[in-house]
PDB file of C-alpha atoms in Angstrom:
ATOM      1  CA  UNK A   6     -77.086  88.531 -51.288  1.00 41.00           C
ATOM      2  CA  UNK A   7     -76.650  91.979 -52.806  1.00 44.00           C
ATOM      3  CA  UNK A   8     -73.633  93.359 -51.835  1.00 46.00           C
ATOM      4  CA  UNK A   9     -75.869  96.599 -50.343  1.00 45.00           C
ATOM      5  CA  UNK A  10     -76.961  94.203 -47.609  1.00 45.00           C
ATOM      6  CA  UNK A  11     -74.174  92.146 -46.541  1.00 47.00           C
ATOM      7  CA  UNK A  12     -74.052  93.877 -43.334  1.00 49.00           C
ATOM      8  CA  UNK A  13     -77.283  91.784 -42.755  1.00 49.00           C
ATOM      9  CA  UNK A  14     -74.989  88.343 -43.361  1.00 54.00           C
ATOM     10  CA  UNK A  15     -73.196  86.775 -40.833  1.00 56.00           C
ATOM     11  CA  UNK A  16     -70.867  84.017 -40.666  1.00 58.00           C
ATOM     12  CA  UNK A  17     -72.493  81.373 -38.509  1.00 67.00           C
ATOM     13  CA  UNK A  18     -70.736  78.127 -37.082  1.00 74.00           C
ATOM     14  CA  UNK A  19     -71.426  75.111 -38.655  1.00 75.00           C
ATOM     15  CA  UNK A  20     -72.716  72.020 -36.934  1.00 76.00           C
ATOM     16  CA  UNK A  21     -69.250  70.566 -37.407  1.00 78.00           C
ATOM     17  CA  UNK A  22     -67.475  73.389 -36.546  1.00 77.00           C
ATOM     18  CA  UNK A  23     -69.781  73.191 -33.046  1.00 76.00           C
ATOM     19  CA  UNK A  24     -69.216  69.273 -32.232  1.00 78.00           C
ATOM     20  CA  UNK A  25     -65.511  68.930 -33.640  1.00 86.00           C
ATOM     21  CA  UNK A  26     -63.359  72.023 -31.822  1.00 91.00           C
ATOM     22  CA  UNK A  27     -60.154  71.259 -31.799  1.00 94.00           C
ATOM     23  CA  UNK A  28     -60.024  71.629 -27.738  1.00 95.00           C
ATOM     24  CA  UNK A  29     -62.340  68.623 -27.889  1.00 93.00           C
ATOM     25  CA  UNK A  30     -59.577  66.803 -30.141  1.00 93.00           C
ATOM     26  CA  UNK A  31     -57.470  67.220 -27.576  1.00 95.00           C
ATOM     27  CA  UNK A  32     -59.264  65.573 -25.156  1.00 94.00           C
ATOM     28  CA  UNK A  33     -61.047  68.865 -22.975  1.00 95.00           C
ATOM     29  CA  UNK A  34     -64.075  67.884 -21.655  1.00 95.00           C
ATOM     30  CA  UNK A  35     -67.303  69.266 -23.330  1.00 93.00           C
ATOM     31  CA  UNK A  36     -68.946  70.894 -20.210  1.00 94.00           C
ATOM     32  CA  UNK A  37     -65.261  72.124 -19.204  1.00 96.00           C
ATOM     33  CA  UNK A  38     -64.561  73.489 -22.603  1.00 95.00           C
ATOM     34  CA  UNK A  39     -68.162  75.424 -22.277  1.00 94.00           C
ATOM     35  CA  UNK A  40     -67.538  76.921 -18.909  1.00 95.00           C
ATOM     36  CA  UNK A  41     -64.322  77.989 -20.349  1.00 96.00           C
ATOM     37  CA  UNK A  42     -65.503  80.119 -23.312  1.00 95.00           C
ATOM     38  CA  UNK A  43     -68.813  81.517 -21.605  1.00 94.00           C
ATOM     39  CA  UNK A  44     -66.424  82.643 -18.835  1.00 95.00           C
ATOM     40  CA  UNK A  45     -64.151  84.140 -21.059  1.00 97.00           C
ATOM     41  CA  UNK A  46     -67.197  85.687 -23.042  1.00 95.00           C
ATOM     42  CA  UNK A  47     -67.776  87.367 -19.799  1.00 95.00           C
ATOM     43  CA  UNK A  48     -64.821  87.863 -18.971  1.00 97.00           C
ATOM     44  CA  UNK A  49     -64.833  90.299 -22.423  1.00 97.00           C
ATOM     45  CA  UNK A  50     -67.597  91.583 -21.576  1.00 96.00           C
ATOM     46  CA  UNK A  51     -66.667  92.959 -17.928  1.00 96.00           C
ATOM     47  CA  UNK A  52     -63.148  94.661 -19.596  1.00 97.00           C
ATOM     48  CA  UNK A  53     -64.655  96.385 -22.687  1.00 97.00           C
ATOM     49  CA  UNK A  54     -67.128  98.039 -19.611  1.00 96.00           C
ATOM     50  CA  UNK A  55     -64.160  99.027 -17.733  1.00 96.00           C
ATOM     51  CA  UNK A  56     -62.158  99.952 -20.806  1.00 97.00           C
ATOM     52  CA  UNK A  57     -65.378 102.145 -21.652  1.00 96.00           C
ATOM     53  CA  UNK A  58     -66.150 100.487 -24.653  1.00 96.00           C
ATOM     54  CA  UNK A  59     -69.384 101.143 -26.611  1.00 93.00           C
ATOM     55  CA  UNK A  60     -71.969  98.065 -26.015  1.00 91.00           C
ATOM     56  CA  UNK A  61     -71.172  97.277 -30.066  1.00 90.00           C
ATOM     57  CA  UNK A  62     -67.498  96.781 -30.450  1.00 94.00           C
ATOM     58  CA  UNK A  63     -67.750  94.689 -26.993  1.00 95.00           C
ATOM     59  CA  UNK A  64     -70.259  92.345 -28.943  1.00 93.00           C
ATOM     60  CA  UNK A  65     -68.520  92.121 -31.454  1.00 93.00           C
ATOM     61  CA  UNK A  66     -65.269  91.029 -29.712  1.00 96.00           C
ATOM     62  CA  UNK A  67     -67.350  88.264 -27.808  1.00 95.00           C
ATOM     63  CA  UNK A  68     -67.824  87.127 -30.992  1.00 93.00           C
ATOM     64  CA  UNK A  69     -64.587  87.333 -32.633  1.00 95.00           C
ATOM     65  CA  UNK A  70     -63.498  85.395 -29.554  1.00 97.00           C
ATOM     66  CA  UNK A  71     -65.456  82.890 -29.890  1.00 94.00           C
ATOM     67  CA  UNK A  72     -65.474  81.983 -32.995  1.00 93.00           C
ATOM     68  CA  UNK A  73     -61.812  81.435 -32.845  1.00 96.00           C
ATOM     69  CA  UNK A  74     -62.383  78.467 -31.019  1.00 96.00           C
ATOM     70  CA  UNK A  75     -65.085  76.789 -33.404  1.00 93.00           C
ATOM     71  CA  UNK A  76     -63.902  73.605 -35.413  1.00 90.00           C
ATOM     72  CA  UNK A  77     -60.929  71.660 -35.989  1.00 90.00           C
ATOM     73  CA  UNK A  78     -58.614  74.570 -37.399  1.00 91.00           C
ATOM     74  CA  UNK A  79     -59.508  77.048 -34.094  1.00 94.00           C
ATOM     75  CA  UNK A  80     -57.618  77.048 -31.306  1.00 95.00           C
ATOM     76  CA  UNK A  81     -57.414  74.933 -28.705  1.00 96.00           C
ATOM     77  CA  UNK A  82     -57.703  75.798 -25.161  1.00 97.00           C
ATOM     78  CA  UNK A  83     -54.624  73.456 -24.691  1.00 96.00           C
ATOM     79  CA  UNK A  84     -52.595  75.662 -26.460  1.00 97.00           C
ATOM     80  CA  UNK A  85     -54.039  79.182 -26.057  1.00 97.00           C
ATOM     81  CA  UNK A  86     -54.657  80.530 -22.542  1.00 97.00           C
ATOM     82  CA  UNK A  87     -58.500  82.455 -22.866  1.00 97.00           C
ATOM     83  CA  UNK A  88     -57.624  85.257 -21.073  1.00 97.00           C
ATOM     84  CA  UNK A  89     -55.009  86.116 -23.717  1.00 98.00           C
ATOM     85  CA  UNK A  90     -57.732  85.823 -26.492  1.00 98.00           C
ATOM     86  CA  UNK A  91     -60.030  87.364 -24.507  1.00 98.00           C
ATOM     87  CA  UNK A  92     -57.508  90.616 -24.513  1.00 98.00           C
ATOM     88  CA  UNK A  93     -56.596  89.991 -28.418  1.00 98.00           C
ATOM     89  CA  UNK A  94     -59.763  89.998 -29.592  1.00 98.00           C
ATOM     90  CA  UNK A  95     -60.827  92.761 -27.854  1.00 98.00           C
ATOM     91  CA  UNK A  96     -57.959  94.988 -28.492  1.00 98.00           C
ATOM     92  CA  UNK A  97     -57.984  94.061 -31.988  1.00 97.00           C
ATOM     93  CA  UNK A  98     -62.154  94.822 -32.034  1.00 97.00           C
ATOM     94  CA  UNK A  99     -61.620  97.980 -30.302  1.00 97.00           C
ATOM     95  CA  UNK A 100     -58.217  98.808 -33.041  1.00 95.00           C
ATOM     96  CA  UNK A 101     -60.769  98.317 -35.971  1.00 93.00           C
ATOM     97  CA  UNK A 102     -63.370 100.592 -34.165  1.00 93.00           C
ATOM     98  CA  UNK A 103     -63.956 104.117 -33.627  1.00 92.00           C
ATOM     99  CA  UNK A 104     -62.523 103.802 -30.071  1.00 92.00           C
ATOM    100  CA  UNK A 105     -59.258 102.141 -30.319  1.00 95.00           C
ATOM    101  CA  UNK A 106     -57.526 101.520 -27.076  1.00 95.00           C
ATOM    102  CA  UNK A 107     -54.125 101.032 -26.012  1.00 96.00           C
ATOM    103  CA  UNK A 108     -52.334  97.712 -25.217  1.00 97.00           C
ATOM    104  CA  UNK A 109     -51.458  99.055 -21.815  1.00 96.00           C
ATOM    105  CA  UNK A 110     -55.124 100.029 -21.151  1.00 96.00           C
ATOM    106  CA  UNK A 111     -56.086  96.674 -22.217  1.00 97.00           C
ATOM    107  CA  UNK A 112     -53.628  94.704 -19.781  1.00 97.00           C
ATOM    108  CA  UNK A 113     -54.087  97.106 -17.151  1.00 96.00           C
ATOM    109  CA  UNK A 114     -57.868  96.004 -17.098  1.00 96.00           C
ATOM    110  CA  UNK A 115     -57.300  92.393 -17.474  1.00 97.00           C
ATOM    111  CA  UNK A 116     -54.521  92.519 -14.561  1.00 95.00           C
ATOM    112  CA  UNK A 117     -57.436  93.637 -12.057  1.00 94.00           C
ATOM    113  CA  UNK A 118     -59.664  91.418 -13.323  1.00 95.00           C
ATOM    114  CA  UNK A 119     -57.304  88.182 -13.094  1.00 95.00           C
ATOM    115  CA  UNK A 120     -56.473  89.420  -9.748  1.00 92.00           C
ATOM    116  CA  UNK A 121     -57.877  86.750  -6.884  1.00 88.00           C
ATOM    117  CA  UNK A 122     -57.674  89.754  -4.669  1.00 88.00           C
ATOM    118  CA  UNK A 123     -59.762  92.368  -6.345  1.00 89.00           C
ATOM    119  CA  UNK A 124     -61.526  90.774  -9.420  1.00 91.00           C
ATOM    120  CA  UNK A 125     -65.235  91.360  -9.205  1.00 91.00           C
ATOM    121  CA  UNK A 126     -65.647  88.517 -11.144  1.00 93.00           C
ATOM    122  CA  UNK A 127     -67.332  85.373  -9.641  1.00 91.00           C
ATOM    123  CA  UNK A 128     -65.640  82.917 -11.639  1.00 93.00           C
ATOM    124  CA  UNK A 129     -62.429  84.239 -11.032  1.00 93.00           C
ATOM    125  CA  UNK A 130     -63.043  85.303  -7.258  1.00 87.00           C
ATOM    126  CA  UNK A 131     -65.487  83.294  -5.797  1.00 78.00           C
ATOM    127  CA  UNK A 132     -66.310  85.906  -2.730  1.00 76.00           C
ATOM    128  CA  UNK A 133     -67.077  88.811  -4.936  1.00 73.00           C
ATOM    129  CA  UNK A 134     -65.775  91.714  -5.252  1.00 73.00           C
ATOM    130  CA  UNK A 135     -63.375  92.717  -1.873  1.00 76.00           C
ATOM    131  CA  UNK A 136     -65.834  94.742   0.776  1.00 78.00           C
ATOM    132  CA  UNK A 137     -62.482  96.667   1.800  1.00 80.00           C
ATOM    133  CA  UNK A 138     -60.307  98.023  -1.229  1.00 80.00           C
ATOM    134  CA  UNK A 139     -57.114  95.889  -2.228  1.00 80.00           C
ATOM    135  CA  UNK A 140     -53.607  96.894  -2.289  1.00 80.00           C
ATOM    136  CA  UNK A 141     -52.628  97.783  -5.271  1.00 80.00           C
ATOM    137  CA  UNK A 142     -49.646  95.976  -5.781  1.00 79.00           C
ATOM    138  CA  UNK A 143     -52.076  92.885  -5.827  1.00 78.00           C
ATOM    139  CA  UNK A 144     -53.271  94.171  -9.327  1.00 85.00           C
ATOM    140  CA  UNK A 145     -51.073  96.702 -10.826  1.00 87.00           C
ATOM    141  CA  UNK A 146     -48.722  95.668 -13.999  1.00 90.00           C
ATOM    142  CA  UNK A 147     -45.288  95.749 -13.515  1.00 90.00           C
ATOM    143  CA  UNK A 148     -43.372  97.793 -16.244  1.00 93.00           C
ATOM    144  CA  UNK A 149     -41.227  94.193 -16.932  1.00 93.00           C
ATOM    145  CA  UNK A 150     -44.654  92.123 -16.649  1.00 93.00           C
ATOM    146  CA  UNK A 151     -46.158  94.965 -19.161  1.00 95.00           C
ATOM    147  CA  UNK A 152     -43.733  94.773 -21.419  1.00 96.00           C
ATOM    148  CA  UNK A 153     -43.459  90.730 -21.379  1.00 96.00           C
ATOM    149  CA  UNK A 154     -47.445  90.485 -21.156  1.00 97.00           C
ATOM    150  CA  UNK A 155     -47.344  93.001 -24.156  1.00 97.00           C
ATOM    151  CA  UNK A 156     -45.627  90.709 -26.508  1.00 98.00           C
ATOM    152  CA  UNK A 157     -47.952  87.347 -25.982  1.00 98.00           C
ATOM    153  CA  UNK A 158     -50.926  90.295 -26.950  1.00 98.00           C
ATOM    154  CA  UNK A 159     -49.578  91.429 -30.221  1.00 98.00           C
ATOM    155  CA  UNK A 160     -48.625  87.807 -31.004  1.00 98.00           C
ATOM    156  CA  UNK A 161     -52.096  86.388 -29.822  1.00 98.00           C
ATOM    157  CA  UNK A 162     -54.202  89.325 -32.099  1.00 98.00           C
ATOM    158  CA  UNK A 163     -51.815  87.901 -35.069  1.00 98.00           C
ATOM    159  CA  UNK A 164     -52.720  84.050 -34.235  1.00 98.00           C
ATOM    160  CA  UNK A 165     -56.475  85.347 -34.195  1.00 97.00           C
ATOM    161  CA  UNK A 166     -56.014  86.945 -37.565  1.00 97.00           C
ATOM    162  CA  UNK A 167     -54.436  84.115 -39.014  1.00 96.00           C
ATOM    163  CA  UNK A 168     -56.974  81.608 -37.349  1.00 95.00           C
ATOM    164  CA  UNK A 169     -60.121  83.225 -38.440  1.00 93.00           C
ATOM    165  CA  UNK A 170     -58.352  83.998 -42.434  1.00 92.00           C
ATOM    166  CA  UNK A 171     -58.476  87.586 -41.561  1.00 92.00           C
ATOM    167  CA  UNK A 172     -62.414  87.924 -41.688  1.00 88.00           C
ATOM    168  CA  UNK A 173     -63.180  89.680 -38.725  1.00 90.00           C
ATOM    169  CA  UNK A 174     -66.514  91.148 -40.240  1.00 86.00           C
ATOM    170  CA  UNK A 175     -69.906  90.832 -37.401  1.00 86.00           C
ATOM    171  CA  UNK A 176     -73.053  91.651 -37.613  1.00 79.00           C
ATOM    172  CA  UNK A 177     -75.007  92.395 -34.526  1.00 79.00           C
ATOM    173  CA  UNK A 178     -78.834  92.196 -34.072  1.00 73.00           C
ATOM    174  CA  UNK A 179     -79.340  95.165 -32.289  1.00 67.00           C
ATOM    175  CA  UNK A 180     -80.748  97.310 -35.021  1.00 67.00           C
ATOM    176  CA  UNK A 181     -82.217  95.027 -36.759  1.00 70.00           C
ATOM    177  CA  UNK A 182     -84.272  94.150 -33.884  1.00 69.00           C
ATOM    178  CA  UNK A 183     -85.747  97.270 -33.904  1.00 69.00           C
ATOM    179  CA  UNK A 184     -86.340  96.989 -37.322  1.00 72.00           C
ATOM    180  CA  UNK A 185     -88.454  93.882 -37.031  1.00 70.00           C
ATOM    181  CA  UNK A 186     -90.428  95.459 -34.197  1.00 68.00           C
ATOM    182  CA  UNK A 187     -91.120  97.866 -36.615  1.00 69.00           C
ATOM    183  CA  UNK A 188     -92.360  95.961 -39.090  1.00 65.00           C
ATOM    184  CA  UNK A 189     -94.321  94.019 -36.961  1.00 62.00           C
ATOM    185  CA  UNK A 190     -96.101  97.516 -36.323  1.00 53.00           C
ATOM    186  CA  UNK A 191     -95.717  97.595 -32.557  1.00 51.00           C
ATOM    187  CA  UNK A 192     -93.471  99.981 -31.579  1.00 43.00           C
ATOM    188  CA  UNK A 193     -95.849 102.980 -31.868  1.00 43.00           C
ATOM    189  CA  UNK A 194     -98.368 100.703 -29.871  1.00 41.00           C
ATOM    190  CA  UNK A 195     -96.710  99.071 -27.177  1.00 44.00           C
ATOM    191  CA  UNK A 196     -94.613 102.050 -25.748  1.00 46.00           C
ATOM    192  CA  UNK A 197     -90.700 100.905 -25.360  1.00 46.00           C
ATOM    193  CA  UNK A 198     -90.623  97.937 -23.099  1.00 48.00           C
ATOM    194  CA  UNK A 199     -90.651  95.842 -26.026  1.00 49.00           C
ATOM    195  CA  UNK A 200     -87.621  97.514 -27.746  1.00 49.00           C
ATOM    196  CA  UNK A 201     -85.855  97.390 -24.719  1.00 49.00           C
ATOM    197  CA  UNK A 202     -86.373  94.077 -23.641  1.00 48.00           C
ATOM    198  CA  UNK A 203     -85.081  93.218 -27.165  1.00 49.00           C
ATOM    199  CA  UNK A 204     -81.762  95.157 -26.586  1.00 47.00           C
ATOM    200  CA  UNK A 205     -81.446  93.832 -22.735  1.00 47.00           C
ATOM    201  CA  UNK A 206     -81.407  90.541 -24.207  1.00 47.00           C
ATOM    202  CA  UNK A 207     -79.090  90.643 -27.102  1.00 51.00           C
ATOM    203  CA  UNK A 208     -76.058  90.706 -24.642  1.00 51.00           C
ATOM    204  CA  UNK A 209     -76.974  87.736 -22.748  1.00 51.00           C
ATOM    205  CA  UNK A 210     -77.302  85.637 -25.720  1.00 52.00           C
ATOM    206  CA  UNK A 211     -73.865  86.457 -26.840  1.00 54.00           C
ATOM    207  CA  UNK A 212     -72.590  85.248 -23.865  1.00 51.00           C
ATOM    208  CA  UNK A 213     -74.708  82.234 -23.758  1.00 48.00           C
ATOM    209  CA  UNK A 214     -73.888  81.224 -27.870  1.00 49.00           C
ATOM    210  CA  UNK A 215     -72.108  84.325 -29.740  1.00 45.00           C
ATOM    211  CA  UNK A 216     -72.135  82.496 -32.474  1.00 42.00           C
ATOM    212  CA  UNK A 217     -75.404  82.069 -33.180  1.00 42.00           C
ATOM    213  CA  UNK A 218     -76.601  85.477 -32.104  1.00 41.00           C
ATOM    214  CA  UNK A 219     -79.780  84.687 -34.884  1.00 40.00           C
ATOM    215  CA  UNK A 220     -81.191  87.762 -36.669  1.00 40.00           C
ATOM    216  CA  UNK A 221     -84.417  85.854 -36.624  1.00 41.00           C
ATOM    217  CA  UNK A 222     -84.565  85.572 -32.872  1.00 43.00           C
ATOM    218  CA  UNK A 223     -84.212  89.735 -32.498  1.00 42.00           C
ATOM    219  CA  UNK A 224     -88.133  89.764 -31.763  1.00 43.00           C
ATOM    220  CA  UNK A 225     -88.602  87.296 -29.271  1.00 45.00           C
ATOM    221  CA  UNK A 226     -88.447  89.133 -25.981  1.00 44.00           C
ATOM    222  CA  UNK A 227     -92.011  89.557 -27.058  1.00 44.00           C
ATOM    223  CA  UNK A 228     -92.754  85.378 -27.073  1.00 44.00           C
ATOM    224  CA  UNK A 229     -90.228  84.679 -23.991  1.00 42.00           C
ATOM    225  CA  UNK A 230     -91.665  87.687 -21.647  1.00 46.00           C
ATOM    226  CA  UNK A 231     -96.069  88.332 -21.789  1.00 47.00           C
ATOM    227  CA  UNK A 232     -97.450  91.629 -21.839  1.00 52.00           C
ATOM    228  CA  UNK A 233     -97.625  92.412 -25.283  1.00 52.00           C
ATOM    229  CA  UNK A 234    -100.294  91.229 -27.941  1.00 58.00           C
ATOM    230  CA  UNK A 235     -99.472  90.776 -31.028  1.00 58.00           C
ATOM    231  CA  UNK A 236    -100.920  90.666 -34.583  1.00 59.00           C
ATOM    232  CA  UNK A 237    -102.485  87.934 -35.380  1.00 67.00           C
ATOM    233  CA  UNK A 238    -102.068  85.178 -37.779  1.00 71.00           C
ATOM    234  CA  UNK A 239     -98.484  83.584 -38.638  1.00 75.00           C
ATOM    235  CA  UNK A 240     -96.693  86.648 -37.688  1.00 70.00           C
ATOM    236  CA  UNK A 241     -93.025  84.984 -37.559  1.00 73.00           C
ATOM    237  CA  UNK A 242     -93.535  83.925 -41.189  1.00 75.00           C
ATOM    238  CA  UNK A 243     -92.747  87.656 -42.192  1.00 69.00           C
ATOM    239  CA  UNK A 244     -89.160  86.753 -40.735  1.00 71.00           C
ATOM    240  CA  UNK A 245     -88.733  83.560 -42.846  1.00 73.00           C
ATOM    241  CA  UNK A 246     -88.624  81.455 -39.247  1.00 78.00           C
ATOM    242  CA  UNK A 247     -91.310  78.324 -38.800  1.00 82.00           C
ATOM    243  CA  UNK A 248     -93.190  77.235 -36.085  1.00 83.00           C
ATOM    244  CA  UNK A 249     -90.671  74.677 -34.745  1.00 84.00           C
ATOM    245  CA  UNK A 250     -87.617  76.579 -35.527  1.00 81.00           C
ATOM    246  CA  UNK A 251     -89.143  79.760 -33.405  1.00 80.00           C
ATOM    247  CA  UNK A 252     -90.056  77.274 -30.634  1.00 82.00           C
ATOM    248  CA  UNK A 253     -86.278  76.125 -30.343  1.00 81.00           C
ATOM    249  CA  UNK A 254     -85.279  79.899 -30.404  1.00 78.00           C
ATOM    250  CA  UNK A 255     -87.478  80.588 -27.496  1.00 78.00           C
ATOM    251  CA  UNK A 256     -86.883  77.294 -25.398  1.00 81.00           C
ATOM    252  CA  UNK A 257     -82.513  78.565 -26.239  1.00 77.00           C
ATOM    253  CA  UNK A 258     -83.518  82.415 -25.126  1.00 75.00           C
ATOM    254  CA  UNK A 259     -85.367  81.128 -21.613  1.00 77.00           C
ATOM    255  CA  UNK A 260     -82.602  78.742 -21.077  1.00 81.00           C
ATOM    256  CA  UNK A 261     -79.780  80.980 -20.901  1.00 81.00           C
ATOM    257  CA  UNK A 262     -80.702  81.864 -16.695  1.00 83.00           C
ATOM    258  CA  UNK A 263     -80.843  78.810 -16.027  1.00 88.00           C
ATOM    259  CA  UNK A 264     -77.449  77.869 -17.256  1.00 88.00           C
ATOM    260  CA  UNK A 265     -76.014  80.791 -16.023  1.00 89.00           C
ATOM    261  CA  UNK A 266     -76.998  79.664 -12.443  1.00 90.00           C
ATOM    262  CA  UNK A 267     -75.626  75.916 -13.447  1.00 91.00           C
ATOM    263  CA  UNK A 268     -72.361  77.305 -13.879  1.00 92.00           C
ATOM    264  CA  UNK A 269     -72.083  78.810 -10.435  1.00 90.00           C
ATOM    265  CA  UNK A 270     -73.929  76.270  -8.685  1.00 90.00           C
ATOM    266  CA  UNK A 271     -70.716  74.342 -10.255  1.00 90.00           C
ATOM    267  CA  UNK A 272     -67.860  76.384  -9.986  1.00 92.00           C
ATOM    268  CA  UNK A 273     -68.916  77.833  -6.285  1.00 86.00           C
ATOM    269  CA  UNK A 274     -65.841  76.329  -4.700  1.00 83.00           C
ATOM    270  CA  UNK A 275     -62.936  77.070  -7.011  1.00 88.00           C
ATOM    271  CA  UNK A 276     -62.122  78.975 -10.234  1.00 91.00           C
ATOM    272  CA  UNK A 277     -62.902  78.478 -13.866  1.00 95.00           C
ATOM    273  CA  UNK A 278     -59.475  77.576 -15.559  1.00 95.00           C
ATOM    274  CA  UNK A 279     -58.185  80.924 -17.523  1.00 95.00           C
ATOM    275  CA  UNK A 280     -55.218  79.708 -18.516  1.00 96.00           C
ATOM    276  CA  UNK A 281     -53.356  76.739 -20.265  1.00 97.00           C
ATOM    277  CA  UNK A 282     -51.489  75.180 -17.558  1.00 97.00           C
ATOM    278  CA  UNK A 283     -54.946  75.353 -15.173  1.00 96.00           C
ATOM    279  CA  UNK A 284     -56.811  73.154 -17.968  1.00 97.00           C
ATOM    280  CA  UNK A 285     -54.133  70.806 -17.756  1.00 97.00           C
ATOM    281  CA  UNK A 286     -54.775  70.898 -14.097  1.00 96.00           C
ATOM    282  CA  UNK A 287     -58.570  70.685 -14.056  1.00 95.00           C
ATOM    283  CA  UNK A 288     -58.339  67.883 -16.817  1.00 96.00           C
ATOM    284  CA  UNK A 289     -55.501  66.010 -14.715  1.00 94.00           C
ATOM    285  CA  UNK A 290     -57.910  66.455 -11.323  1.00 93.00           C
ATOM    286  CA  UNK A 291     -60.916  65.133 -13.098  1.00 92.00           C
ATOM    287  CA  UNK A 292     -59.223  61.956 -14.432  1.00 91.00           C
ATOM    288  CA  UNK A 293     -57.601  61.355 -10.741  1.00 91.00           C
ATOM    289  CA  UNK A 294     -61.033  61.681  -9.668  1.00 89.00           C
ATOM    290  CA  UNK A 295     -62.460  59.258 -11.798  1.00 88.00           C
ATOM    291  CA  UNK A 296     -59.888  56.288 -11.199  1.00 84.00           C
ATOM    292  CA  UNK A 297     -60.161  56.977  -8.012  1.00 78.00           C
ATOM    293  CA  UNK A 298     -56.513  57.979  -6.893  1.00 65.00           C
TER     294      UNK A 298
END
């Protein structure tokens, strides 16, 4: 590709790199290791909001921290706690950006949102958000536990760096989204419910699978959602995607509510593992369960 449109390439995982992580070498369930990740994808996404990040770099850290757990050489989640990749990867996104933030910003936010008494999140907090406020000694960081918790982020941004070979280059679909509605000639026609559904839904396929946020799948809030008529004749030709290919695109865009909903019809009654020592714990329950002790 010509090196004036790289920022069009993107490094996508391999199916090797997607069947052989090296959590799964060390024996972390499959479904486990998935509710992991897409809860720390959110878990990215809720502290780049709160850190007032823009919508970009936030992606982009989503995928940076996912992709550090692809294949054998990643890391595995029985080494590296995900809330302290989730921080890395978004303070080292947000360091590389127009809008760096601070390490004590960035563990500030993540303190709150690790807190069982005031994190919003429903993974973490299985209530919601508290109706009354908190105390805030149940989420503010200690200067010692700042200071400490500073420490395992600096040395978890240099793991990530040395993990992914210091390529931390993404490129996002959302402009080139509009650019394919564009040259599909509907923009001017349809009004902007199209463009916006296209944007709406970028986000939610990064947390569903970041690292296969296609370029090819920017248009199809149009075939997912009805309301807008297209040109006719083989249309998604023009974005070098076949029939079957844009058929699995679609059936993986639809799917993403409905596995959203799986994963809190299945983690209703107790948290998703954040750190190392809870994985052992969760794998350890689930293998008491199963002989029966």
């Amino acid at each position: 590709m010509a090196a004036g449109l790289k920022h069009l390439s993107n490094a996508l995982a391999t199916p090797d790199q997607l069947s052989n992580s090296s959590s799964s070498i060390d024996n972390v369930p499959s479904d486990l290791e998935t509710s992991i990740r897409c809860a720390g994808a959110q878990l990215t996404q809720a502290a780049g909001v709160l850190l007032h990040l823009s919508q970009d770099i936030i992606a982009q850290a989503v995928v940076i921290f996912t992709r550090f757990w692809l294949g054998a050489d990643g890391g595995s989640l029985r080494i590296y706690s995900v809330k302290d990749v989730s921080a890395a990867a978004l303070y080292l996104t947000a360091k590389l950006s127009f809008q760096p933030t601070s390490p004590r910003s960035v563990l500030n936010v993540y303190t709150f949102l690790l807190s069982q008494n005031a994190s919003p999140l429903w993974f973490v907090r299985q209530s919601g958000a508290p109706e009354t406020p908190p105390s805030p000694e149940t989420y503010i960081l200690s200067e010692g536990g700042y200071q400490s918790a500073r420490l395992v982020l600096l040395r978890t941004e240099t793991i990530i760096l040395r993990t992914l070979g210091f390529d931390t280059h993404v490129a996002l679909p959302h402009t080139i989204a509009l650019t394919y509605l564009q040259t599909l000639a509907r923009c001017g026609s349809t009004g902007h419910s199209t463009p916006q559904c296209g944007t709406a839904l970028t986000p939610a396929s990064l947390c569903h699978s970041p690292t296969k946020c296609p370029r090819r799948g920017c248009h199809l809030p149009r075939v997912t959602r009805g309301g807008v008529k297209l040109v006719d004749g083989e249309w998604w030709e023009v974005f070098d995607v076949d029939r079957e290919e844009l058929g699995f695109l679609v059936v993986g865009m639809k799917s993403t509510e409905g596995f959203m909903r799986a994963e809190v019809n299945q983690w209703k009654n107790k948290a998703i593992p954040m750190a190392v020592d809870e994985v052992d714990a969760e794998i350890e329950r689930r293998r008491m369960m199963e002989e029966g002790e």
